[in-house]
Short mmCIF file of C-alpha atoms in Angstrom, two decimals:
data_model
loop_
_atom_site.label_atom_id
_atom_site.label_comp_id
_atom_site.label_asym_id
_atom_site.label_seq_id
_atom_site.Cartn_x
_atom_site.Cartn_y
_atom_site.Cartn_z
CA MET A 1 0.00 0.00 0.00
CA SER A 2 1.41 3.41 -1.00
CA ASP A 3 1.87 6.21 1.53
CA GLU A 4 -1.00 8.10 -0.08
CA SER A 5 -3.30 5.07 0.18
CA LYS A 6 -2.39 4.71 3.85
CA VAL A 7 -3.37 8.33 4.50
CA PHE A 8 -6.76 7.88 2.81
CA ALA A 9 -7.32 4.61 4.65
CA LYS A 10 -6.55 6.35 7.95
CA ALA A 11 -9.00 9.13 7.16
CA ALA A 12 -11.65 6.62 6.11
CA TRP A 13 -11.39 4.62 9.33
CA ARG A 14 -11.54 7.75 11.47
CA LEU A 15 -14.48 9.35 9.67
CA ILE A 16 -16.72 6.92 7.82
CA PRO A 17 -17.80 4.67 10.74
CA PHE A 18 -18.90 7.77 12.69
CA MET A 19 -20.56 9.32 9.64
CA GLY A 20 -22.24 5.99 8.98
CA LEU A 21 -23.62 5.87 12.52
CA LEU A 22 -25.12 9.33 12.03
CA TYR A 23 -26.69 8.26 8.75
CA VAL A 24 -28.10 5.08 10.30
CA VAL A 25 -29.98 7.29 12.75
CA ASN A 26 -30.95 9.73 9.99
CA TYR A 27 -32.29 7.11 7.63
CA LEU A 28 -34.12 5.22 10.36
CA ASP A 29 -35.97 8.39 11.39
CA ARG A 30 -36.86 9.06 7.77
CA VAL A 31 -38.36 5.67 6.93
CA ASN A 32 -39.63 4.29 10.25
CA VAL A 33 -43.02 5.72 9.27
CA GLY A 34 -43.28 2.62 7.03
CA PHE A 35 -43.38 0.39 10.12
CA ALA A 36 -45.41 2.87 12.17
CA ALA A 37 -48.06 2.66 9.46
CA LEU A 38 -48.78 -0.97 10.36
CA ALA A 39 -50.70 0.36 13.39
CA MET A 40 -50.77 4.14 13.00
CA ASN A 41 -52.92 4.15 9.87
CA ARG A 42 -55.73 2.41 11.70
CA ASP A 43 -55.48 4.65 14.77
CA LEU A 44 -55.47 7.87 12.72
CA GLY A 45 -57.95 6.69 10.09
CA LEU A 46 -55.46 7.03 7.23
CA SER A 47 -56.32 5.50 3.85
CA ALA A 48 -53.54 4.09 1.65
CA GLY A 49 -53.56 7.31 -0.38
CA ALA A 50 -53.45 9.53 2.70
CA TYR A 51 -50.55 7.56 4.18
CA GLY A 52 -48.66 7.66 0.88
CA PHE A 53 -49.13 11.43 0.66
CA GLY A 54 -47.98 11.95 4.24
CA ALA A 55 -44.99 9.66 3.82
CA GLY A 56 -44.04 11.46 0.62
CA ILE A 57 -44.61 15.10 1.68
CA PHE A 58 -41.41 14.81 3.71
CA PHE A 59 -39.56 15.13 0.42
CA LEU A 60 -41.25 18.38 -0.58
CA GLY A 61 -39.85 20.07 2.52
CA TYR A 62 -36.54 18.37 1.79
CA PHE A 63 -36.55 19.66 -1.81
CA LEU A 64 -37.24 23.27 -0.83
CA CYS A 65 -34.41 23.48 1.72
CA GLU A 66 -31.74 21.22 0.22
CA VAL A 67 -29.63 23.74 -1.72
CA PRO A 68 -29.80 26.50 0.95
CA SER A 69 -28.77 23.95 3.58
CA ASN A 70 -25.67 22.82 1.68
CA ALA A 71 -24.75 26.45 1.05
CA MET A 72 -24.92 27.06 4.79
CA LEU A 73 -22.68 24.05 5.45
CA VAL A 74 -19.99 25.62 3.29
CA ARG A 75 -20.45 28.98 5.00
CA VAL A 76 -20.49 27.95 8.68
CA GLY A 77 -18.54 24.68 8.57
CA ALA A 78 -19.55 21.03 8.51
CA LYS A 79 -19.61 20.20 12.19
CA ARG A 80 -21.72 23.14 13.32
CA TRP A 81 -24.26 22.71 10.51
CA ILE A 82 -24.55 18.94 10.88
CA PHE A 83 -25.06 19.49 14.62
CA ARG A 84 -27.97 21.84 13.86
CA ILE A 85 -29.53 19.43 11.38
CA MET A 86 -29.41 16.47 13.72
CA LEU A 87 -30.73 18.31 16.76
CA SER A 88 -33.72 19.75 14.90
CA TRP A 89 -34.68 16.63 12.96
CA GLY A 90 -34.46 14.49 16.11
CA ALA A 91 -36.83 16.81 17.93
CA VAL A 92 -39.36 16.75 15.08
CA SER A 93 -39.09 12.98 14.75
CA MET A 94 -39.90 12.52 18.44
CA ALA A 95 -42.80 14.96 18.09
CA MET A 96 -44.39 12.54 15.60
CA ALA A 97 -45.53 10.61 18.68
CA LEU A 98 -47.95 13.48 19.38
CA VAL A 99 -49.80 13.15 16.06
CA ARG A 100 -53.56 12.75 16.46
CA THR A 101 -54.96 13.82 13.07
CA PRO A 102 -54.03 13.37 9.40
CA GLY A 103 -53.31 17.12 9.19
CA ALA A 104 -50.81 16.93 12.02
CA PHE A 105 -49.22 13.90 10.34
CA TYR A 106 -48.76 15.83 7.08
CA THR A 107 -47.41 18.91 8.87
CA LEU A 108 -44.79 17.09 10.94
CA ARG A 109 -43.64 14.95 8.02
CA PHE A 110 -43.16 18.15 5.99
CA LEU A 111 -41.22 19.77 8.85
CA GLN A 112 -39.09 16.69 9.23
CA GLY A 113 -38.09 17.08 5.58
CA VAL A 114 -37.25 20.75 6.18
CA THR A 115 -35.06 19.99 9.19
CA GLU A 116 -33.30 16.98 7.63
CA ALA A 117 -32.57 18.80 4.36
CA GLY A 118 -28.87 18.98 3.67
CA PHE A 119 -27.73 16.04 5.79
CA PHE A 120 -27.17 13.48 3.02
CA PRO A 121 -25.77 15.90 0.39
CA GLY A 122 -23.75 17.52 3.16
CA MET A 123 -22.15 14.18 3.97
CA ILE A 124 -21.51 13.43 0.29
CA LEU A 125 -19.95 16.88 -0.11
CA TYR A 126 -17.91 16.31 3.04
CA LEU A 127 -16.38 13.18 1.48
CA THR A 128 -15.08 15.33 -1.40
CA PHE A 129 -13.06 17.31 1.17
CA TRP A 130 -11.10 14.14 1.98
CA PHE A 131 -11.02 11.70 -0.96
CA PRO A 132 -10.16 12.14 -4.69
CA ALA A 133 -12.60 11.19 -7.44
CA ALA A 134 -10.88 7.94 -8.45
CA THR A 135 -11.62 6.39 -5.04
CA ARG A 136 -15.05 7.84 -4.32
CA ALA A 137 -17.28 4.97 -5.38
CA ARG A 138 -15.77 2.70 -2.73
CA PHE A 139 -15.79 5.40 -0.04
CA ASN A 140 -19.34 6.39 -1.01
CA ALA A 141 -20.26 2.73 -0.68
CA MET A 142 -18.79 2.54 2.82
CA PHE A 143 -20.89 5.52 3.82
CA LEU A 144 -24.07 4.47 1.99
CA ALA A 145 -23.78 1.02 3.56
CA SER A 146 -25.21 2.71 6.64
CA ILE A 147 -28.60 2.91 4.86
CA LEU A 148 -28.57 -0.85 4.64
CA VAL A 149 -27.41 -1.23 8.23
CA ALA A 150 -30.30 1.03 9.25
CA ASN A 151 -32.76 -1.29 7.56
CA ILE A 152 -31.07 -4.51 8.68
CA VAL A 153 -31.12 -3.39 12.30
CA GLY A 154 -34.08 -1.05 12.13
CA SER A 155 -36.62 -3.39 10.54
CA PRO A 156 -36.62 -6.02 13.33
CA LEU A 157 -36.16 -3.27 15.94
CA SER A 158 -39.15 -1.34 14.64
CA GLY A 159 -41.23 -4.49 14.61
CA ALA A 160 -40.25 -5.20 18.21
CA ILE A 161 -41.00 -1.66 19.38
CA LEU A 162 -44.49 -1.89 17.88
CA GLY A 163 -45.01 -4.69 20.38
CA MET A 164 -44.80 -2.10 23.19
CA ASN A 165 -48.38 -1.11 22.47
CA GLY A 166 -50.07 0.01 25.70
CA VAL A 167 -46.88 0.57 27.72
CA ALA A 168 -47.33 3.78 29.77
CA GLY A 169 -50.59 4.34 27.91
CA LEU A 170 -48.89 4.90 24.52
CA HIS A 171 -49.42 3.13 21.23
CA GLY A 172 -46.55 1.05 19.85
CA TRP A 173 -46.08 3.46 16.93
CA GLN A 174 -45.71 6.35 19.39
CA TRP A 175 -42.92 4.49 21.19
CA LEU A 176 -41.36 3.88 17.77
CA PHE A 177 -41.03 7.60 17.05
CA LEU A 178 -39.82 8.42 20.57
CA ILE A 179 -37.20 5.68 20.84
CA GLU A 180 -35.83 6.05 17.30
CA GLY A 181 -35.85 9.87 17.35
CA ALA A 182 -33.95 10.31 20.62
CA PRO A 183 -30.51 9.12 19.32
CA ALA A 184 -30.41 11.98 16.78
CA VAL A 185 -30.73 14.53 19.58
CA LEU A 186 -28.11 12.81 21.73
CA LEU A 187 -25.61 12.18 18.91
CA SER A 188 -25.85 15.74 17.61
CA PHE A 189 -23.56 16.90 20.41
CA SER A 190 -20.93 14.29 19.53
CA VAL A 191 -20.63 15.87 16.07
CA LEU A 192 -19.04 18.96 17.65
CA ALA A 193 -16.35 16.77 19.19
CA PHE A 194 -15.63 14.16 16.50
CA LEU A 195 -16.26 15.73 13.08
CA PRO A 196 -13.53 18.17 11.91
CA ASP A 197 -14.56 20.71 9.26
CA GLY A 198 -11.87 19.35 6.94
CA PRO A 199 -8.40 17.75 6.80
CA GLN A 200 -6.66 20.92 7.97
CA ASP A 201 -8.69 20.82 11.21
CA ALA A 202 -8.04 17.14 11.95
CA ARG A 203 -5.79 16.87 15.00
CA TRP A 204 -5.16 13.19 14.27
CA LEU A 205 -3.44 13.97 10.94
CA SER A 206 0.21 14.99 10.78
CA ARG A 207 1.26 18.00 8.73
CA ALA A 208 2.64 15.67 6.05
CA GLU A 209 -0.64 13.73 5.90
CA LYS A 210 -2.66 16.92 5.53
CA THR A 211 -0.37 17.98 2.70
CA CYS A 212 -0.78 14.60 1.02
CA ILE A 213 -4.58 14.94 0.98
CA ALA A 214 -4.43 18.54 -0.21
CA ASP A 215 -2.04 17.65 -3.06
CA ALA A 216 -4.22 14.72 -4.20
CA LEU A 217 -7.34 16.89 -4.29
CA SER A 218 -5.67 19.85 -5.99
CA ALA A 219 -4.35 17.56 -8.74
CA GLU A 220 -7.90 16.92 -9.92
CA SER A 221 -8.16 20.47 -11.30
CA LEU A 222 -11.92 20.65 -11.19
CA PRO A 223 -13.25 24.18 -11.83
CA ARG A 224 -13.83 25.83 -8.45
CA GLU A 225 -16.87 27.95 -9.19
CA ASP A 226 -19.44 29.60 -6.96
CA LEU A 227 -22.82 28.15 -5.99
CA TRP A 228 -24.80 29.81 -8.75
CA VAL A 229 -22.73 28.12 -11.45
CA ALA A 230 -24.10 24.75 -10.32
CA LEU A 231 -27.67 26.03 -10.32
CA LYS A 232 -27.31 27.14 -13.94
CA ASP A 233 -25.45 24.04 -15.17
CA VAL A 234 -27.79 21.92 -17.34
CA ARG A 235 -25.72 18.81 -16.57
CA ILE A 236 -26.70 19.00 -12.93
CA TRP A 237 -30.41 19.22 -13.75
CA VAL A 238 -30.02 16.24 -16.11
CA LEU A 239 -28.46 14.17 -13.34
CA GLY A 240 -31.26 15.25 -11.00
CA LEU A 241 -33.75 13.87 -13.52
CA ALA A 242 -31.85 10.58 -13.56
CA ASP A 243 -31.87 10.46 -9.77
CA ILE A 244 -35.67 10.83 -9.69
CA GLY A 245 -36.05 7.37 -11.20
CA ILE A 246 -33.76 5.76 -8.62
CA ILE A 247 -35.28 7.54 -5.63
CA THR A 248 -38.88 6.99 -6.74
CA THR A 249 -38.20 3.26 -6.66
CA HIS A 250 -36.03 3.41 -3.55
CA TYR A 251 -38.78 4.93 -1.40
CA GLY A 252 -41.69 3.52 -3.35
CA ILE A 253 -40.51 0.06 -2.32
CA GLY A 254 -38.94 0.92 1.03
CA LEU A 255 -41.92 2.73 2.54
CA TRP A 256 -44.45 0.13 1.36
CA LEU A 257 -42.53 -3.15 1.69
CA PRO A 258 -43.46 -3.65 5.37
CA GLN A 259 -47.16 -3.47 4.46
CA VAL A 260 -46.71 -5.83 1.49
CA VAL A 261 -45.00 -8.38 3.74
CA LYS A 262 -47.41 -7.89 6.65
CA ALA A 263 -50.35 -8.59 4.31
CA THR A 264 -49.17 -12.23 4.11
CA GLY A 265 -50.30 -12.66 7.72
CA LEU A 266 -46.96 -12.37 9.52
CA SER A 267 -46.60 -10.67 12.90
CA ALA A 268 -44.97 -7.23 13.12
CA LEU A 269 -41.76 -8.77 14.48
CA ALA A 270 -41.61 -11.45 11.77
CA THR A 271 -42.32 -8.78 9.15
CA GLY A 272 -39.30 -6.87 10.42
CA PHE A 273 -36.99 -9.85 9.94
CA VAL A 274 -38.32 -10.62 6.45
CA VAL A 275 -37.96 -6.98 5.35
CA ALA A 276 -34.35 -6.98 6.58
CA ILE A 277 -33.30 -9.84 4.24
CA PRO A 278 -32.89 -7.88 0.98
CA TYR A 279 -30.92 -5.20 2.81
CA VAL A 280 -28.45 -7.82 4.09
CA VAL A 281 -27.89 -9.03 0.53
CA ALA A 282 -27.71 -5.48 -0.82
CA LEU A 283 -24.92 -4.60 1.60
CA GLY A 284 -22.50 -7.10 0.07
CA VAL A 285 -23.64 -6.41 -3.50
CA MET A 286 -23.26 -2.64 -3.14
CA LEU A 287 -19.72 -2.80 -1.75
CA ALA A 288 -18.59 -5.26 -4.44
CA TRP A 289 -20.27 -3.24 -7.21
CA ALA A 290 -18.57 0.00 -6.09
CA GLN A 291 -15.19 -1.76 -6.01
CA SER A 292 -15.83 -3.06 -9.52
CA SER A 293 -16.68 0.45 -10.75
CA ASP A 294 -13.54 1.99 -9.27
CA SER A 295 -11.22 -0.77 -10.47
CA ARG A 296 -12.57 -0.59 -14.03
CA HIS A 297 -12.72 3.23 -14.07
CA GLU A 298 -16.25 2.87 -15.43
CA ARG A 299 -19.49 4.47 -14.24
CA THR A 300 -22.21 4.37 -16.90
CA VAL A 301 -22.72 0.61 -17.20
CA HIS A 302 -22.45 0.29 -13.43
CA VAL A 303 -25.50 2.58 -13.10
CA VAL A 304 -27.52 1.47 -16.13
CA ALA A 305 -27.24 -2.32 -15.76
CA PRO A 306 -28.62 -2.60 -12.20
CA ALA A 307 -31.29 0.03 -12.95
CA LEU A 308 -32.59 -2.03 -15.88
CA LEU A 309 -32.45 -5.27 -13.89
CA ALA A 310 -34.46 -3.63 -11.09
CA SER A 311 -36.97 -2.40 -13.67
CA ALA A 312 -37.35 -5.88 -15.15
CA SER A 313 -37.88 -7.33 -11.68
CA LEU A 314 -40.63 -4.82 -10.89
CA LEU A 315 -42.39 -5.48 -14.20
CA ALA A 316 -42.26 -9.22 -13.54
CA ALA A 317 -43.82 -8.66 -10.13
CA ALA A 318 -46.49 -6.38 -11.59
CA PHE A 319 -47.64 -8.81 -14.26
CA PHE A 320 -46.87 -12.29 -12.93
CA GLY A 321 -46.51 -12.06 -9.15
CA GLY A 322 -48.24 -13.94 -6.41
CA GLU A 323 -47.54 -12.93 -2.81
CA THR A 324 -44.19 -14.73 -2.40
CA PHE A 325 -42.99 -13.94 -5.92
CA THR A 326 -43.83 -10.26 -5.44
CA ILE A 327 -41.86 -10.02 -2.20
CA VAL A 328 -38.83 -11.70 -3.81
CA ALA A 329 -39.05 -9.48 -6.89
CA LEU A 330 -39.34 -6.34 -4.77
CA GLY A 331 -36.30 -7.48 -2.78
CA LEU A 332 -34.26 -7.98 -5.96
CA ALA A 333 -35.33 -4.56 -7.25
CA LEU A 334 -34.28 -2.98 -3.97
CA ILE A 335 -30.84 -4.66 -4.12
CA CYS A 336 -30.25 -3.48 -7.70
CA THR A 337 -31.41 0.05 -6.88
CA TYR A 338 -28.75 0.34 -4.19
CA ALA A 339 -26.09 -0.89 -6.61
CA ALA A 340 -27.08 1.79 -9.11
CA LEU A 341 -27.31 4.49 -6.43
CA VAL A 342 -23.81 4.07 -5.00
CA VAL A 343 -22.13 4.51 -8.40
CA PHE A 344 -24.55 7.21 -9.55
CA TRP A 345 -23.28 9.54 -6.81
CA THR A 346 -19.81 9.67 -8.36
CA LEU A 347 -21.23 11.55 -11.37
CA PRO A 348 -22.20 14.97 -9.92
CA MET A 349 -19.02 14.88 -7.81
CA SER A 350 -16.92 14.64 -11.01
CA ILE A 351 -18.05 17.87 -12.63
CA LEU A 352 -17.52 20.90 -10.38
CA GLY A 353 -15.45 21.97 -7.39
CA GLY A 354 -15.58 24.65 -4.71
CA SER A 355 -18.95 26.05 -3.65
CA ALA A 356 -20.39 24.82 -6.94
CA ALA A 357 -19.82 21.24 -5.79
CA ALA A 358 -22.03 21.94 -2.77
CA GLY A 359 -24.73 23.31 -5.05
CA ALA A 360 -24.37 20.48 -7.57
CA ILE A 361 -24.69 17.71 -4.99
CA ALA A 362 -27.56 19.43 -3.19
CA LEU A 363 -29.44 20.21 -6.41
CA VAL A 364 -29.16 16.67 -7.76
CA ASN A 365 -30.33 15.29 -4.42
CA ALA A 366 -33.14 17.85 -4.14
CA VAL A 367 -34.51 17.13 -7.62
CA GLY A 368 -33.99 13.41 -7.18
CA ASN A 369 -35.80 13.38 -3.87
CA LEU A 370 -38.96 14.60 -5.56
CA GLY A 371 -39.06 10.90 -6.40
CA GLY A 372 -39.34 10.30 -2.67
CA PHE A 373 -42.67 12.13 -2.84
CA LEU A 374 -43.78 10.50 -6.08
CA GLY A 375 -42.95 6.88 -5.19
CA PRO A 376 -44.91 6.47 -1.93
CA SER A 377 -47.72 8.77 -3.10
CA LEU A 378 -48.26 6.96 -6.39
CA MET A 379 -48.11 3.56 -4.71
CA GLY A 380 -50.80 4.64 -2.23
CA TRP A 381 -53.00 6.37 -4.82
CA LEU A 382 -52.90 3.40 -7.18
CA LYS A 383 -53.45 0.93 -4.34
CA ASP A 384 -56.65 2.79 -3.35
CA ARG A 385 -57.93 2.66 -6.92
CA THR A 386 -56.91 -0.83 -7.99
CA GLY A 387 -56.84 -2.74 -4.71
CA ASN A 388 -53.32 -4.07 -5.37
CA TYR A 389 -49.72 -2.95 -5.88
CA SER A 390 -49.27 -4.05 -9.51
CA SER A 391 -49.87 -0.67 -11.17
CA GLY A 392 -47.59 1.03 -8.67
CA MET A 393 -44.76 -1.41 -9.35
CA ALA A 394 -45.12 -0.87 -13.10
CA VAL A 395 -44.81 2.90 -12.61
CA LEU A 396 -41.67 2.42 -10.50
CA ALA A 397 -40.22 0.28 -13.29
CA LEU A 398 -40.74 3.10 -15.80
CA GLY A 399 -38.83 5.47 -13.52
CA LEU A 400 -35.78 3.21 -13.60
CA ILE A 401 -35.94 3.00 -17.39
CA LEU A 402 -35.86 6.81 -17.38
CA THR A 403 -32.75 6.71 -15.18
CA ALA A 404 -30.98 4.29 -17.51
CA ALA A 405 -31.84 6.39 -20.58
CA VAL A 406 -30.74 9.70 -19.03
CA VAL A 407 -27.42 8.35 -17.68
CA THR A 408 -26.66 6.75 -21.06
CA ALA A 409 -27.39 10.03 -22.85
CA PHE A 410 -25.31 11.91 -20.27
CA SER A 411 -22.34 9.68 -21.04
CA ARG A 412 -22.68 9.66 -24.82
CA ALA A 413 -23.04 13.43 -24.98
CA GLY A 414 -19.58 13.73 -23.44
CA VAL A 415 -20.73 16.21 -20.81
CA ALA A 416 -18.54 14.82 -18.04
CA LYS A 417 -15.12 16.41 -17.86
CA ARG A 418 -13.09 13.41 -16.72
CA GLN A 419 -12.65 10.36 -18.96
CA ALA A 420 -11.62 8.25 -15.97
CA VAL A 421 -14.83 9.03 -14.15
CA ILE A 422 -17.51 8.29 -16.76
CA GLN A 423 -16.99 6.23 -19.89
#
């Protein structure tokens, strides 16, 4: 291992496990509404369409505040801004236990999106402060693996917490929001102690190691533009369109899978364990797929191939699926979506530098996360009208075909600046 590789490995081991822990808590608070719905919908009188709208409205608040949030991270520093995000989202997540009406459900889900906005793109941007483009798929994968850990651990945990129904006079879903929201508030204070704003502020790096990282990043020669350059760059909007297809499927499956599995007659706890299975498989697949992308210096096929396989799986479930086949097909689609997602995030990071990178990452994520509203909402709306999930799965499949088409066009148009990053 070269001296440079040792420096990056040291930085990765010091940062990514902690960042991953934060994202586990973040993602769990974002999607635990899928498990809460197993009991909450009945208690609040929510139809499938109303639940889907409430689950999805989170992403409208997220969309509106994403770019301003990443701009603030650059202005005030990573640790102070991430501290603010975590403290506020944790408080709102815990407040979900107070919901009594559909209107309150919609309002708090929207506010949760507002307060969480900027965390994921902020973390992705933060990785660009430490690691050069040629290594980012694997380091992105290490960080994004925390999504899978959140589901592997969180699915059975959420199912178990729902079993606390009646304890201290609270419903199980209320305990779910309280117990899973509290860690965000508590961990927010650890950010101030353990997350340096950048390599130059890391006390655990020597002067030579800081210089090594700075030299590797400066050698990339990406244009260091201001924020508004990213907002006007058509390439960033194109990538945002591609991300919509991935995220529509990601949340369209993730926020409904517990209900699909529970409909087979399993208990809440058993549902949690079944839902965790595809995330266990996806963890290994995602890490191997990112390593393959980096070692081959190839991005396009590594996004398009799993996106199309996920689409085919969803279409098979829509037209041919019984209960068991549908669950397996949804699991395969989820695995492939994660494989596409981890490599996709190398693309916006390969175009711009400086404050424009913050805008580019935030804008792609903001536009893409409109899919987080569309996926759950469409699944619920179509379920109310058809009585099944088939139409919803077909729509999700079309979104992934859109992703594959846009990323292919992005590559063939030659809009990426670095041949080693997208081929």
